[in-house]
Phi, psi and omega in degrees: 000147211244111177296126176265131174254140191235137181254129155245134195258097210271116155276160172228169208199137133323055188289119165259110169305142139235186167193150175250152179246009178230192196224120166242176186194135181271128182260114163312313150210154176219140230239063191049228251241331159291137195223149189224138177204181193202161195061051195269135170247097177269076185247222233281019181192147162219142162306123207225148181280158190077001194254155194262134116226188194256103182280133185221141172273121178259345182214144150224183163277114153257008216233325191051245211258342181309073191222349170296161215249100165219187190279336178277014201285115177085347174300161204244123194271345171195138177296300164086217196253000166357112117107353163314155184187138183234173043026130159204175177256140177283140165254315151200193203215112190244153197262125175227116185071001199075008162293153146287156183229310167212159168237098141292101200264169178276359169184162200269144193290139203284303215270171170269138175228129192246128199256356187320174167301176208049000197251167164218103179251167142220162171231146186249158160253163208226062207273155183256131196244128160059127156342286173210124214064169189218110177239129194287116187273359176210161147326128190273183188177151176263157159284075169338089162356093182243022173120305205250308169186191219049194195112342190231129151244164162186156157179183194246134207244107177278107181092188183284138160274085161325143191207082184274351129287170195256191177220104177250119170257009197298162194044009202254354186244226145330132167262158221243142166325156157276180214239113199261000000 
């Protein structure tokens, strides 16, 4: 009988995981203190009372009526609330099916946001990483822009933030016209 010799042979491959860390939600209209929303993605964070977030306008009608076909076809008649954003604390959070449905903050938002067509507001969370410093264990990443939310990262650090990983948005953001 004959010794068989068996080789095993391990490859190995580099993977880089990433995460992502905040929770969106598109705010439909807001109400004083109520933000009423939809398209929410808790896949890596869920809304919670007592949680910091970022109410952000990511779009407005900036173009208005400049839409003829002339040499003025796009042009931008007003900046409007474009790229304004505030910090606020959730008081609560009501539910449909386990969805948010509305976000209720603790006080009413300073800047003006217009949630109207063409528009775009969102609110993001705003999580606090670590105690008292933060080192990161993994790749940070965004939520890929879909029109409605993501596109952003953030979050907050108590202490030194350490960056043992990259924090990448890349692609993560407005997608580009197509190409005629």
């Amino acid at each position: 009988m004959k010794k068989a010799t068996i080789i095993l042979l391990a490859l190995t491959a580099t993977v880089r995981i990433s995460a992502q860390v905040n929770a969106y939600a598109r705010v439909t209209s807001i109400s004083s203190t109520t933000l009423n929303v939809t398209s929410v993605n808790e896949t890596y964070a869920t809304f919670s009372p007592g949680m910091q977030v970022i109410v952000m306008q990511m779009q407005d009608n900036v173009i208005g009526p400049n839409t003829a076909d002339n040499s003025s076809f796009g042009d931008l008649s007003t900046l409007a609330s474009v790229g304004m954003y505030e910090v606020s604390i959730i008081s609560s959070v009501a539910r449909s099916a386990g969805v948010p449905t509305q976000i209720i903050i603790n006080s009413p938002l300073a800047n003006t946001y217009n949630t109207g067509s063409n528009s775009s507001v969102q609110v993001i969370s705003y999580p606090v990483l670590g105690s008292n410093g933060f080192t990161t264990t993994q790749n940070i990443t965004a939520v890929p822009w879909n029109g409605s939310v993501g596109g952003v990262i953030a979050f907050k650090v108590n202490g030194t933030l350490n960056l043992a990983h990259d924090i990448n948005a890349d692609y993560a953001g407005f997608n580009g016209g197509s190409i005629n």
